[in-house]
Short mmCIF file of C-alpha atoms in Angstrom, two decimals:
data_model
loop_
_atom_site.label_atom_id
_atom_site.label_comp_id
_atom_site.label_asym_id
_atom_site.label_seq_id
_atom_site.Cartn_x
_atom_site.Cartn_y
_atom_site.Cartn_z
CA ASN A 1 2.08 -13.94 20.48
CA ILE A 2 3.91 -13.32 23.76
CA SER A 3 4.59 -9.64 23.04
CA ASP A 4 0.86 -9.07 22.47
CA LEU A 5 0.03 -10.77 25.76
CA LEU A 6 2.55 -8.56 27.54
CA ASN A 7 1.31 -5.48 25.71
CA GLU A 8 -2.27 -6.16 26.80
CA GLN A 9 -0.95 -6.74 30.34
CA LEU A 10 -2.78 -10.06 30.58
CA LEU A 11 0.22 -11.52 32.40
CA GLY A 12 0.48 -8.66 34.87
CA PRO A 13 0.94 -4.86 34.93
CA LEU A 14 3.90 -3.13 33.25
CA ASN A 15 5.55 0.12 34.18
CA ALA A 16 5.97 2.86 31.56
CA LYS A 17 9.47 1.82 30.49
CA GLN A 18 8.50 -1.85 30.22
CA GLN A 19 5.43 -0.89 28.17
CA GLN A 20 7.64 1.08 25.78
CA PHE A 21 10.01 -1.87 25.34
CA VAL A 22 7.17 -4.29 24.71
CA ASN A 23 5.60 -1.91 22.17
CA ASN A 24 8.91 -1.74 20.33
CA ILE A 25 9.27 -5.53 20.33
CA SER A 26 5.73 -5.97 19.03
CA THR A 27 6.15 -3.34 16.30
CA CYS A 28 9.45 -4.83 15.11
CA GLY A 29 7.93 -8.31 15.11
CA TYR A 30 5.04 -7.30 12.88
CA GLU A 31 7.35 -5.35 10.56
CA LEU A 32 9.53 -8.45 10.18
CA LEU A 33 6.47 -10.61 9.53
CA ASN A 34 5.28 -8.18 6.83
CA LEU A 35 8.73 -8.20 5.26
CA ILE A 36 8.80 -11.99 5.14
CA ASN A 37 5.29 -12.14 3.64
CA ASP A 38 6.22 -9.58 0.97
CA LEU A 39 9.34 -11.55 0.07
CA LEU A 40 7.32 -14.76 -0.21
CA ASP A 41 4.74 -13.02 -2.40
CA LEU A 42 7.43 -11.61 -4.70
CA SER A 43 9.06 -15.04 -4.96
CA LYS A 44 5.77 -16.71 -5.89
CA ILE A 45 5.04 -14.12 -8.57
CA GLU A 46 8.54 -14.35 -10.07
CA ALA A 47 8.25 -18.16 -10.10
CA GLY A 48 4.89 -17.93 -11.87
CA ARG A 49 3.11 -19.66 -8.99
CA GLU A 50 0.75 -16.85 -7.98
CA GLU A 51 -2.85 -17.43 -9.07
CA LEU A 52 -5.51 -14.76 -8.90
CA VAL A 53 -9.01 -15.43 -7.62
CA LEU A 54 -11.09 -13.10 -9.77
CA GLU A 55 -14.48 -11.83 -8.67
CA ALA A 56 -16.74 -8.80 -8.89
CA VAL A 57 -15.50 -6.29 -6.30
CA SER A 58 -17.51 -3.37 -4.94
CA ILE A 59 -15.33 -0.32 -5.62
CA GLU A 60 -16.78 1.85 -2.88
CA GLU A 61 -16.69 -0.93 -0.29
CA ILE A 62 -13.05 -1.87 -0.81
CA CYS A 63 -11.94 1.77 -0.97
CA GLN A 64 -13.76 2.59 2.26
CA GLU A 65 -12.24 -0.46 3.98
CA CYS A 66 -8.72 0.61 3.03
CA LEU A 67 -9.21 4.23 4.05
CA SER A 68 -10.66 3.08 7.38
CA SER A 69 -7.49 1.07 7.98
CA ILE A 70 -5.33 4.21 7.96
CA GLN A 71 -7.89 6.64 9.43
CA GLU A 72 -6.49 6.57 12.97
CA GLN A 73 -2.93 7.19 11.78
CA ALA A 74 -4.11 9.99 9.52
CA ASN A 75 -5.99 11.60 12.41
CA SER A 76 -2.88 11.47 14.59
CA LYS A 77 -0.99 13.41 11.89
CA GLY A 78 -3.84 15.83 11.25
CA LEU A 79 -4.30 14.62 7.68
CA GLN A 80 -7.59 14.72 5.79
CA LEU A 81 -8.66 11.54 3.99
CA SER A 82 -11.10 11.71 1.12
CA LEU A 83 -12.63 9.38 -1.44
CA GLU A 84 -13.82 10.43 -4.88
CA ILE A 85 -15.51 7.85 -7.11
CA ALA A 86 -16.98 8.65 -10.52
CA PRO A 87 -20.77 8.20 -10.15
CA ASP A 88 -21.13 5.51 -12.82
CA LEU A 89 -18.52 3.18 -11.33
CA THR A 90 -19.79 0.43 -9.03
CA THR A 91 -17.80 -2.79 -9.47
CA CYS A 92 -14.58 -4.02 -11.02
CA THR A 93 -13.15 -7.48 -11.64
CA ALA A 94 -10.09 -8.34 -9.56
CA ASP A 95 -8.59 -10.58 -6.92
CA ARG A 96 -10.12 -8.81 -3.93
CA ARG A 97 -7.37 -9.71 -1.45
CA ARG A 98 -4.62 -8.64 -3.82
CA LEU A 99 -6.42 -5.44 -4.85
CA LYS A 100 -6.78 -4.50 -1.19
CA GLN A 101 -3.08 -5.25 -0.68
CA ILE A 102 -2.18 -2.83 -3.49
CA PHE A 103 -4.41 -0.08 -2.08
CA LEU A 104 -3.04 -0.48 1.44
CA ASN A 105 0.55 -0.34 0.17
CA LEU A 106 -0.12 2.85 -1.80
CA LEU A 107 -2.09 4.49 1.01
CA SER A 108 0.48 3.54 3.67
CA ASN A 109 3.23 4.93 1.46
CA ALA A 110 1.34 8.21 1.07
CA LEU A 111 0.74 8.35 4.82
CA LYS A 112 4.43 7.83 5.57
CA PHE A 113 5.60 10.69 3.35
CA THR A 114 2.83 13.21 4.08
CA VAL A 115 3.36 15.54 7.03
CA ALA A 116 0.47 17.94 6.44
CA GLY A 117 -2.50 18.29 4.13
CA SER A 118 -4.44 15.41 2.64
CA ILE A 119 -4.53 12.00 1.01
CA THR A 120 -7.17 11.37 -1.64
CA LEU A 121 -8.22 8.11 -3.26
CA LYS A 122 -9.76 9.04 -6.61
CA VAL A 123 -11.42 6.49 -8.87
CA ASP A 124 -12.40 7.10 -12.49
CA LYS A 125 -12.18 5.37 -15.82
CA GLU A 126 -10.30 6.00 -19.04
CA SER A 127 -10.91 3.90 -22.13
CA ASN A 128 -11.00 0.26 -20.91
CA TYR A 129 -9.12 0.87 -17.67
CA PHE A 130 -10.20 1.77 -14.16
CA ARG A 131 -7.88 4.35 -12.60
CA PHE A 132 -7.35 4.26 -8.84
CA ALA A 133 -5.22 7.29 -7.95
CA VAL A 134 -3.71 7.87 -4.50
CA ILE A 135 -2.91 11.58 -4.34
CA ASP A 136 -0.98 13.11 -1.45
CA THR A 137 0.44 16.47 -0.45
CA GLY A 138 3.64 14.92 0.86
CA ILE A 139 7.33 15.54 0.31
CA GLY A 140 7.24 14.47 -3.33
CA ILE A 141 9.86 12.55 -5.27
CA ALA A 142 12.58 13.96 -7.48
CA LEU A 143 12.49 12.75 -11.08
CA SER A 144 15.98 11.29 -10.69
CA GLU A 145 14.73 9.09 -7.81
CA GLN A 146 11.52 7.84 -9.41
CA ALA A 147 13.21 5.03 -11.35
CA LYS A 148 14.15 3.37 -8.04
CA LEU A 149 10.63 3.31 -6.64
CA PHE A 150 9.50 -0.07 -7.95
CA GLN A 151 12.79 -1.92 -7.43
CA PRO A 152 12.95 -4.21 -4.35
CA PHE A 153 15.14 -2.91 -1.53
CA GLN A 154 15.60 0.47 -3.21
CA GLN A 155 14.87 3.61 -1.21
CA LEU A 156 14.97 7.33 -1.78
CA ASP A 157 18.03 9.51 -1.37
CA SER A 158 19.98 8.58 1.77
CA GLY A 159 19.17 11.86 3.46
CA LEU A 160 15.53 10.81 3.47
CA ASN A 161 16.17 7.15 4.29
CA ARG A 162 17.19 7.97 7.83
CA LYS A 163 13.84 9.64 8.50
CA TYR A 164 11.49 7.48 6.42
CA MET A 165 12.32 3.83 7.01
CA GLY A 166 11.29 1.05 4.67
CA THR A 167 12.48 -1.76 2.40
CA GLY A 168 10.99 -0.65 -0.91
CA LEU A 169 9.22 -4.01 -1.22
CA GLY A 170 5.68 -2.63 -0.99
CA LEU A 171 5.76 -0.72 -4.28
CA ALA A 172 7.64 -3.47 -6.09
CA LEU A 173 5.10 -6.05 -4.95
CA SER A 174 2.17 -3.77 -5.79
CA ARG A 175 3.36 -3.21 -9.36
CA ASN A 176 3.90 -6.97 -9.84
CA LEU A 177 0.38 -7.64 -8.57
CA ALA A 178 -0.93 -4.98 -10.96
CA HIS A 179 0.90 -6.68 -13.83
CA LEU A 180 -0.70 -10.01 -12.87
CA HIS A 181 -4.08 -8.33 -13.40
CA GLY A 182 -2.94 -7.07 -16.81
CA GLY A 183 -2.56 -3.55 -15.40
CA ASN A 184 0.16 -1.27 -14.13
CA ILE A 185 1.07 1.33 -11.51
CA THR A 186 2.38 4.71 -12.60
CA VAL A 187 3.67 7.69 -10.64
CA GLU A 188 3.61 11.44 -11.11
CA SER A 189 5.45 13.51 -8.53
CA GLU A 190 7.29 16.74 -7.95
CA LEU A 191 9.73 17.29 -5.13
CA GLY A 192 8.06 19.28 -2.35
CA ARG A 193 4.61 19.21 -3.98
CA GLY A 194 3.27 15.71 -3.41
CA SER A 195 2.77 12.53 -5.42
CA CYS A 196 0.11 10.64 -7.34
CA PHE A 197 0.40 6.86 -7.64
CA THR A 198 -2.16 5.40 -10.06
CA LEU A 199 -3.25 1.78 -10.37
CA LEU A 200 -4.50 1.05 -13.88
CA LEU A 201 -6.80 -1.97 -13.80
CA PRO A 202 -8.29 -3.35 -17.04
CA GLU A 203 -12.06 -3.51 -17.26
CA THR A 204 -11.79 -7.04 -18.63
CA ILE A 205 -9.04 -9.39 -17.45
CA SER A 206 -8.23 -12.12 -19.96
CA ASP A 207 -6.72 -15.48 -19.11
CA ASN A 208 -3.49 -14.31 -20.73
CA SER A 209 -3.19 -11.55 -18.13
CA ILE A 210 -2.73 -13.98 -15.27
CA GLU A 211 -0.48 -16.61 -16.83
#
């Protein structure tokens, strides 16, 4: 788009102030695009028009891809990223694009609310479910606020809203996508001590799970 062309200075050099303005325009544009896409995805799911494309997905490959996507931002904040996968887990069945979307939402959320320490993506299995846990050492979430987390356009306490911007759509969409797979997303958190968001993905996804 035009803001990208200006940002890359393909149409001519920019001074520092102009570069800052163009960066802001570009960032806002992409945030608006993401918001629109999330709204469209939520609408499709609620209308029953979202269809999953199921395939065998390499667990390590998709986890590494998602961690790589936030590596630069994590480095800029001095955060350590780590991946822990139980040794006997290699593949899972899922819609690869949608699974990656869930991971990126959970990881980006952890990145936003973690000032120091680490973010860990831990994968193991319990009974007939894969567990993908995103564990952070961030600000944590009070129990009274946790009920709002998966509701569209709901945010944390207003004192935090001003510092940590967002629409609340990412978690709502992620849980809906998990439900489409026959799974769920749960949260465990303590204010000031970090959070753990866990995607539960069934080992076998029946046709009934995606109707």
